[in-house]
Short mmCIF file of C-alpha atoms in Angstrom, two decimals:
data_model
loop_
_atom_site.label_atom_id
_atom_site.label_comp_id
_atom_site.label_asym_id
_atom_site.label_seq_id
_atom_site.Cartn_x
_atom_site.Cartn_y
_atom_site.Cartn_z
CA UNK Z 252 0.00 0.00 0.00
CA UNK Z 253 1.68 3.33 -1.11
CA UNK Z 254 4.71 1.60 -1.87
CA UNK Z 255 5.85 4.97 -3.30
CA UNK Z 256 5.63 6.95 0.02
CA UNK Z 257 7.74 4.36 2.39
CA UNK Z 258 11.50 4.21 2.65
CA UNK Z 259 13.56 1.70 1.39
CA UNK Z 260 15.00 -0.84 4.01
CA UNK Z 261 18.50 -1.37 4.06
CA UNK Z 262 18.65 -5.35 3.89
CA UNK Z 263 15.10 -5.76 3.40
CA UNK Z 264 15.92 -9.48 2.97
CA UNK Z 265 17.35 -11.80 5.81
CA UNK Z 266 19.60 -12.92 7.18
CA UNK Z 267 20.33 -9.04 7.24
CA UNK Z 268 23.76 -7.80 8.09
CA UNK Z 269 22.48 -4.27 9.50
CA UNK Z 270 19.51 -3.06 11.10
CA UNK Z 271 18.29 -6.35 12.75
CA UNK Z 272 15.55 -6.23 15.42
CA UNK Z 273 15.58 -9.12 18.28
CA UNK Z 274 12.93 -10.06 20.17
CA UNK Z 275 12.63 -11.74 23.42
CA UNK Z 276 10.28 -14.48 24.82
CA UNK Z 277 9.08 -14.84 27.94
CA UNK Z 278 6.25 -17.34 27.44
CA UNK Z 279 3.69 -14.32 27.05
CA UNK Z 280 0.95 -14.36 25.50
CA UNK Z 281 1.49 -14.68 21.55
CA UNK Z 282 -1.18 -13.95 18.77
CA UNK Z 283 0.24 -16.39 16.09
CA UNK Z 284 -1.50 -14.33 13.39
CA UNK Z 285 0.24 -11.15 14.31
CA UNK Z 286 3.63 -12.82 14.93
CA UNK Z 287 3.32 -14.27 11.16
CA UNK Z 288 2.44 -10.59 9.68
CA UNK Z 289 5.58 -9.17 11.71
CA UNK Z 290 7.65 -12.10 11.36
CA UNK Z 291 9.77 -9.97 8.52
CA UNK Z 292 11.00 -7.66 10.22
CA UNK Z 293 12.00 -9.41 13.36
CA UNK Z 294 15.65 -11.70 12.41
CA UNK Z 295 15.47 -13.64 15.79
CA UNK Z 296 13.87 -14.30 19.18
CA UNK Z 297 15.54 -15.30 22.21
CA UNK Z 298 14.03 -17.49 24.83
CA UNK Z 299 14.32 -15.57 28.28
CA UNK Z 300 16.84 -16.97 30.65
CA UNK Z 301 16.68 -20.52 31.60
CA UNK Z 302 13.31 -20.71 30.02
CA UNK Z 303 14.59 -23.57 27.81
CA UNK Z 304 15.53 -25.50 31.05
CA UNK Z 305 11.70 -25.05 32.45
CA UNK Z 306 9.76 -26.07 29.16
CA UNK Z 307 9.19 -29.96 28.11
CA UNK Z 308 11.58 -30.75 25.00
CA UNK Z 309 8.61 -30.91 23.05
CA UNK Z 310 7.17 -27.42 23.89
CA UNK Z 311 10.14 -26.26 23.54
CA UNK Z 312 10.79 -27.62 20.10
CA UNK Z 313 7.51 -26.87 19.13
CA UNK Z 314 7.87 -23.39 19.96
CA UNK Z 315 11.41 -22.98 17.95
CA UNK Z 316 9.80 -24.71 14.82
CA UNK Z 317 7.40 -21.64 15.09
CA UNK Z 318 9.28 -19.29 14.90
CA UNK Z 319 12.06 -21.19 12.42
CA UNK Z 320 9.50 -21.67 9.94
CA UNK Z 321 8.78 -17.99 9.67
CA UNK Z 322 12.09 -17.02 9.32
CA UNK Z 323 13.16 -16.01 12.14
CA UNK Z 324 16.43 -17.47 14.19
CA UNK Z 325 15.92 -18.95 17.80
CA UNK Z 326 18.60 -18.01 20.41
CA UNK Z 327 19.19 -18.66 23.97
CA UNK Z 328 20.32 -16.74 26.60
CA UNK Z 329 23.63 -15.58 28.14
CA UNK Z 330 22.06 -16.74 31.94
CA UNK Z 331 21.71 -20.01 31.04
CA UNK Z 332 24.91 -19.99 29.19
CA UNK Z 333 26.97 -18.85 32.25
CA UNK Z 334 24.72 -21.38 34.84
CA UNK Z 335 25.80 -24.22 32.35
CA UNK Z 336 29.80 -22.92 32.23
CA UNK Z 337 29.33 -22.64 36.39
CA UNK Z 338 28.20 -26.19 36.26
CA UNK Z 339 31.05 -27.76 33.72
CA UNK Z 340 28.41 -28.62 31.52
CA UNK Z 341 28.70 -26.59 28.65
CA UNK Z 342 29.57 -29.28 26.32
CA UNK Z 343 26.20 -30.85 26.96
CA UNK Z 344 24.32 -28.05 26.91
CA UNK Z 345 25.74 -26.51 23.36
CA UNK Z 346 24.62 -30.45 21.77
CA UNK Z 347 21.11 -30.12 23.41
CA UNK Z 348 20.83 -26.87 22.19
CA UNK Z 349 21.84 -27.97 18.87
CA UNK Z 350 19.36 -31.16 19.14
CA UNK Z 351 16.36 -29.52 19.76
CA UNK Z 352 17.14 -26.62 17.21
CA UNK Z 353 18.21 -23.52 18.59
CA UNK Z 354 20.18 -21.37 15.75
CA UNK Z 355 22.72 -18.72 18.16
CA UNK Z 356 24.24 -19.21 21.46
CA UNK Z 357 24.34 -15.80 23.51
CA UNK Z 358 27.44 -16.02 26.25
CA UNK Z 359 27.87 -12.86 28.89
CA UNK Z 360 29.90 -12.65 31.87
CA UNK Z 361 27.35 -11.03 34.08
CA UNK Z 362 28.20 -13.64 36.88
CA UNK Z 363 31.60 -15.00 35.97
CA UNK Z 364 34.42 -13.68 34.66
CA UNK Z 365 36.53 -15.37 31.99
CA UNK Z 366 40.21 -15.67 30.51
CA UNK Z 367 40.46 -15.25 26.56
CA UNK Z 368 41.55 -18.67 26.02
CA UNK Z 369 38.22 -19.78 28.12
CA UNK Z 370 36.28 -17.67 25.82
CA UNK Z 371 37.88 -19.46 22.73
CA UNK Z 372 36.97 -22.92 24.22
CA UNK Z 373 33.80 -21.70 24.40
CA UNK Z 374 33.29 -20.85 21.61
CA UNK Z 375 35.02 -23.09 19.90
CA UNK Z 376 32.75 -25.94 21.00
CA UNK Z 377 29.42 -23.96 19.37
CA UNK Z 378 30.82 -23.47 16.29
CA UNK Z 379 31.99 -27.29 16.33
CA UNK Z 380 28.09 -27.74 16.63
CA UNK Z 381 27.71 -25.59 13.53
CA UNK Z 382 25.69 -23.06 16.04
CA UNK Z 383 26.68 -19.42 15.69
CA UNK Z 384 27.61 -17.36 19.09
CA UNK Z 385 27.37 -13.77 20.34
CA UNK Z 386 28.88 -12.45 23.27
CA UNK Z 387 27.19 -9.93 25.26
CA UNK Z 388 29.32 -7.23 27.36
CA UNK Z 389 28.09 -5.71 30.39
CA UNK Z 390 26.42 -6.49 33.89
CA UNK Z 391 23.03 -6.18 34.92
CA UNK Z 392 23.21 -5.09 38.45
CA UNK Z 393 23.40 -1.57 38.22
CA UNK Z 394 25.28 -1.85 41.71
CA UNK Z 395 28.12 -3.77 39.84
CA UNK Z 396 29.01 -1.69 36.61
CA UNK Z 397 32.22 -1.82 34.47
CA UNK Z 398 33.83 1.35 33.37
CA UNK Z 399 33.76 2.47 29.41
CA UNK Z 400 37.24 1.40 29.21
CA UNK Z 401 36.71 -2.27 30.62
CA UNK Z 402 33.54 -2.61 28.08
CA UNK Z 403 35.75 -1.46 25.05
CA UNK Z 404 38.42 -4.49 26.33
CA UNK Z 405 35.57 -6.93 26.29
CA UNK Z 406 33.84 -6.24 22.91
CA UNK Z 407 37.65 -5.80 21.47
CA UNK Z 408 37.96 -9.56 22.58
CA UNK Z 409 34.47 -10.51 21.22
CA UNK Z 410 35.60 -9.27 17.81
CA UNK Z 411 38.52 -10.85 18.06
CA UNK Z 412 36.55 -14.15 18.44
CA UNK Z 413 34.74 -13.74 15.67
CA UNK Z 414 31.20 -12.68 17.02
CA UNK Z 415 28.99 -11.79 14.42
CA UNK Z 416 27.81 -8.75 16.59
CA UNK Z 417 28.63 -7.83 20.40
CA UNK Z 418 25.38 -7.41 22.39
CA UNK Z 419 25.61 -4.43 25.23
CA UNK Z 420 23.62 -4.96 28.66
CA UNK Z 421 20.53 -2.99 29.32
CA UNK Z 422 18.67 -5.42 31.87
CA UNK Z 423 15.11 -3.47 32.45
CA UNK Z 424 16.50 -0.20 30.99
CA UNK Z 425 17.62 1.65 34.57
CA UNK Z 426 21.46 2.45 35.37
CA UNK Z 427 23.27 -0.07 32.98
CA UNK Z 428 25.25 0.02 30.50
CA UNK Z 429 24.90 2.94 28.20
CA UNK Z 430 21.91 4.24 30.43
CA UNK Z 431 21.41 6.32 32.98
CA UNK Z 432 19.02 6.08 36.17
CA UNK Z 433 15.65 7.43 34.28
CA UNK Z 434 16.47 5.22 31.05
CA UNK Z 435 18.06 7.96 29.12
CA UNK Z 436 20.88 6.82 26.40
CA UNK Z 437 24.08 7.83 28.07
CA UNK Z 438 25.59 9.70 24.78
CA UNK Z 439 29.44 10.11 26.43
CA UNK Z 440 29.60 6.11 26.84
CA UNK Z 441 28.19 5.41 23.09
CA UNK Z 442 30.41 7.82 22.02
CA UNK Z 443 33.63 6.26 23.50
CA UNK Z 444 32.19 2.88 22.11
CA UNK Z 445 30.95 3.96 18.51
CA UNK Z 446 34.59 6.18 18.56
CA UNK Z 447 36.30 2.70 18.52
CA UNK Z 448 34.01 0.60 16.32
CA UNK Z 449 31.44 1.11 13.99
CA UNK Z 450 28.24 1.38 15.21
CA UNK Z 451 26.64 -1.55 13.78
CA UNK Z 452 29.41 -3.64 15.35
CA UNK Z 453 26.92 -3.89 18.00
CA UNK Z 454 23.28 -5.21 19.04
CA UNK Z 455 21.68 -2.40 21.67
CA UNK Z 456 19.74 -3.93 23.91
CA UNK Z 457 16.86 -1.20 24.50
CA UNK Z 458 13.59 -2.40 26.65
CA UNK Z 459 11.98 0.64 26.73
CA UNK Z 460 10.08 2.12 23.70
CA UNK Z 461 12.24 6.01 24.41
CA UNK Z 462 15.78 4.39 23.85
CA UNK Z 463 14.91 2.60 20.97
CA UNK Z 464 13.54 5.93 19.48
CA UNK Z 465 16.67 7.79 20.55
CA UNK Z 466 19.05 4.70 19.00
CA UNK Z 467 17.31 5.00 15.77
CA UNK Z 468 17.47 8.88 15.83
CA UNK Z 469 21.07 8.82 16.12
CA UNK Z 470 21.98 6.06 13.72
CA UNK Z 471 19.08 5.18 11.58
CA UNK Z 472 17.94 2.51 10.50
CA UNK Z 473 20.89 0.21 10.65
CA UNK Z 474 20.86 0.19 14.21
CA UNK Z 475 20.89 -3.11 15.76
CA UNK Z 476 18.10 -3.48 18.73
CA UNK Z 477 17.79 -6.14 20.97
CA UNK Z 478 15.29 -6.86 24.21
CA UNK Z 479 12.14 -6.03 22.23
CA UNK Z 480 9.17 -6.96 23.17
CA UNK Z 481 6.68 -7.95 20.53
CA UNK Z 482 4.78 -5.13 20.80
CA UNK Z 483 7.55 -2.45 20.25
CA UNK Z 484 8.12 -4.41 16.61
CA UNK Z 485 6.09 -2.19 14.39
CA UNK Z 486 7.38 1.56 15.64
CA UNK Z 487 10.21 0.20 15.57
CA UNK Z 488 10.25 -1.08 11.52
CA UNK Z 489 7.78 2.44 11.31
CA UNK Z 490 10.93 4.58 12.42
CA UNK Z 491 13.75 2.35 10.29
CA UNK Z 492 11.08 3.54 7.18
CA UNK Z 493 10.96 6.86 8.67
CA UNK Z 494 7.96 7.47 10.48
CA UNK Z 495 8.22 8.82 13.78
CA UNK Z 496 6.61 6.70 16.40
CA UNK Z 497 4.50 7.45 19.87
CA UNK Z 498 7.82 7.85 21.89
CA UNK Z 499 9.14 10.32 19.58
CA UNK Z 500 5.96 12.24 20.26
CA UNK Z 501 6.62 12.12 23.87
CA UNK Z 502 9.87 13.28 23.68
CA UNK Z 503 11.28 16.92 23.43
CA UNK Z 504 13.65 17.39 20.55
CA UNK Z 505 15.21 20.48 22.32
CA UNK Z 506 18.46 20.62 22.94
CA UNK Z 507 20.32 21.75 26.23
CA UNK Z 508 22.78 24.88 26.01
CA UNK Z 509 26.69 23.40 27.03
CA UNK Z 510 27.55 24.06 30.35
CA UNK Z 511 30.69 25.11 30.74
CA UNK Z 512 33.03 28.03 29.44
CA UNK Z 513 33.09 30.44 25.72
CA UNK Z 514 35.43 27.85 24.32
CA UNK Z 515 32.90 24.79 24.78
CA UNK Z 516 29.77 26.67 23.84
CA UNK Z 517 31.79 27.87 20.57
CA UNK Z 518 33.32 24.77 19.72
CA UNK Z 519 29.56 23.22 19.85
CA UNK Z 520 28.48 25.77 17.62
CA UNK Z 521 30.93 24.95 15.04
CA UNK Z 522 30.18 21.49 15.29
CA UNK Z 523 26.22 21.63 15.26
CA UNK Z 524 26.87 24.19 11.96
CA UNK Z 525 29.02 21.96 10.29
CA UNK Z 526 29.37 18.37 10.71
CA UNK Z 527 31.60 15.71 10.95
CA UNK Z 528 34.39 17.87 11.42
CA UNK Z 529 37.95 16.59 12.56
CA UNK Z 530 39.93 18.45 15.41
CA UNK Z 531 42.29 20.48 12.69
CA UNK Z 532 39.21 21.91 11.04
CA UNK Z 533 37.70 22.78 14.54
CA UNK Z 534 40.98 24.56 15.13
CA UNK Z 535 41.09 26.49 11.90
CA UNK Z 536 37.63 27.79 12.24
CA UNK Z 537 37.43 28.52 15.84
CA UNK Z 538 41.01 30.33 15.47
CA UNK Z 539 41.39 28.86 18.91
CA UNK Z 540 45.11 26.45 20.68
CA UNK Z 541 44.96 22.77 19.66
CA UNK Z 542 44.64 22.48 23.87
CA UNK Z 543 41.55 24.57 24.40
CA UNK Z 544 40.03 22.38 21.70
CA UNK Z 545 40.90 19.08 22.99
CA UNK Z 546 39.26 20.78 26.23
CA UNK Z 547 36.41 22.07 24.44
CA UNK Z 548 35.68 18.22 23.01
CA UNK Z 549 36.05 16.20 25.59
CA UNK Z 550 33.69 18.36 27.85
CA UNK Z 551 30.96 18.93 25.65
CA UNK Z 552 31.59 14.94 25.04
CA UNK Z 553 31.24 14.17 28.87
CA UNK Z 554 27.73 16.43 28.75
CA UNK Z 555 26.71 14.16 25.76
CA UNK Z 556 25.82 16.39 23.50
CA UNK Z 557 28.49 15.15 21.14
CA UNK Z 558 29.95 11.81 19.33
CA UNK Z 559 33.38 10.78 18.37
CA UNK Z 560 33.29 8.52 15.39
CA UNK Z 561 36.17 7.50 13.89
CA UNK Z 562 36.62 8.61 9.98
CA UNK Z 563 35.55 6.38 7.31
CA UNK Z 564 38.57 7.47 4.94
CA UNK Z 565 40.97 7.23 7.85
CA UNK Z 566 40.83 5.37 11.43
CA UNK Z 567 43.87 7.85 12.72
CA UNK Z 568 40.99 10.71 12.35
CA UNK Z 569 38.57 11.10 14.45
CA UNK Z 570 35.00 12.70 13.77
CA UNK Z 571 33.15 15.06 16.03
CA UNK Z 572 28.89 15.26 15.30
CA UNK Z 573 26.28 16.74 17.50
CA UNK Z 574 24.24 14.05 19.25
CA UNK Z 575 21.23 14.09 17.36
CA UNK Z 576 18.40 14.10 19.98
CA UNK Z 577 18.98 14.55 24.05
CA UNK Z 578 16.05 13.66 24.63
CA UNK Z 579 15.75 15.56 27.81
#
């Protein structure tokens, strides 16, 4: 219907490298009808925690079949991944998993911590069961936090053993990860992480309807969301086509004046006027010391109202673009 009037979707067909929506199960209620009619824009579903070890092998098979048969990839869990490494039975679990047809193993280290060459073991032993794997960085007690700098070590050894995609912890949305006690996208922390690798390296897990607006603003469609619940699927394919969704009505598109002194409120000026913009260019146009720009950036990127993006023609350079929604 009005073909003419919708954007095009970057890899409309699956398995899509970019701009992949995940959903999650947790054995609510499902309207088979409305699952088929959205099944094309969701490219998998993961069954919630240790769900899997709960449900009879034949509900459980059943309920993978489902969702296979429309297309969509099954995947488990990083909780039950970790209870099974606690338990030295991760060999058994990866060929049960295998058995009864789950497509992706998800491995975290929310409750253990692990050495590289553990990690390679690990994986090693899904892909020898022709499974794929994806490692998801970050902790879910928003007492227990790693720092930006940890996070970057972690998904820097997730793409170093070959994960597909790195998946970044959200739990319910509050004071984890890459947001902040009301739910709001902490821009400084995607910045350092989007500075170092592109950002479709990763898969954002956003619960709540707000950041998934807010991810989408920022990088369009290509984003990768994860943690979405089955109802959030259609605003979320509405904003990838370029409709603005419910949340985005909710949401104030004003932006908040840098704190701070002439320097940073000029240097954020430049950069809302004309971006991406490197450092020289901000010093050539601002007339102002290669210090008092480095100053400038790095506080207006600890307000987050401003992302560091490495260049496309060259790694060495980095970018500087205004954050493109607050979302106070």
């Amino acid at each position: 219907m009005l073909e003419s009037y919708v954007k095009n979707r970057v890899d409309v067909k699956k398995p899509r490298k970019e701009g992949r929506t995940y959903v999650i199960d947790k054995l609510q209620g499902l309207d088979k009808e409305n699952f088929e009619a959205l099944a094309p824009f969701i490219d998998a579903v993961k069954i919630y925690g240790v769900l899997p070890l709960l449900l009879s092998e034949s509900v459980l098979q059943k309920k993978i079949k489902f969702y296979q048969d429309l297309g969509v990839k099954v995947s488990t869990g990083s909780t039950i991944s970790e209870y099974m490494v606690s338990e030295n039975a991760f060999d058994k679990f990866v060929g049960d998993a295998a058995r009864v047809g789950f497509n992706i193993i998800e491995i975290g280290e929310n409750g253990i911590d692990l050495t590289f060459e553990q990690k390679k073991k690990l994986t090693d032993t899904i892909l020898a069961r022709n499974l794929d794997f994806q490692w998801k960085v970050g902790k879910k007690d928003p007492r227990h936090q790693i720092s930006i700098d940890a996070t970057i070590a972690k998904v820097e050894e997730a793409v170093k053993l070959g994960s597909d995609k790195v998946v970044l912890e959200a739990n319910e949305g509050f004071s984890v990860g890459i947001y902040d006690e009301k739910g709001a996208v902490r821009w400084n922390a995607v910045g350092a992480l989007t500075a170092k690798y592109p950002p479709t390296t990763f898969i954002f897990e956003a619960p709540l309807e707000h950041q998934q607006s807010a991810l989408i603003a920022e990088f369009g469609q290509r984003v990768n969301l994860a943690e979405i619940h089955i109802d959030a699927v259609s605003s979320i394919e509405s904003q990838r086509r370029g409709f603005p969704s419910k949340a985005s009505f909710g949401v104030s598109y004003l932006r908040k004046d840098p704190e701070g002194g002439p320097a940073a409120k000029f240097v954020y000026f430049i950069i809302k006027s004309k971006h991406p913009i490197d450092q020289v260019e901000l010093m050539e146009m601002s007339r102002l010391p290669r210090r008092t720009v480095q100053s400038a950036v790095e506080d207006l990127k600890s307000q987050g109202l401003i992302i560091e993006r490495s260049s496309l023609d060259d790694a060495r350079k980095k970018m500087y673009a205004p954050v493109q929604s607050v979302w106070l």
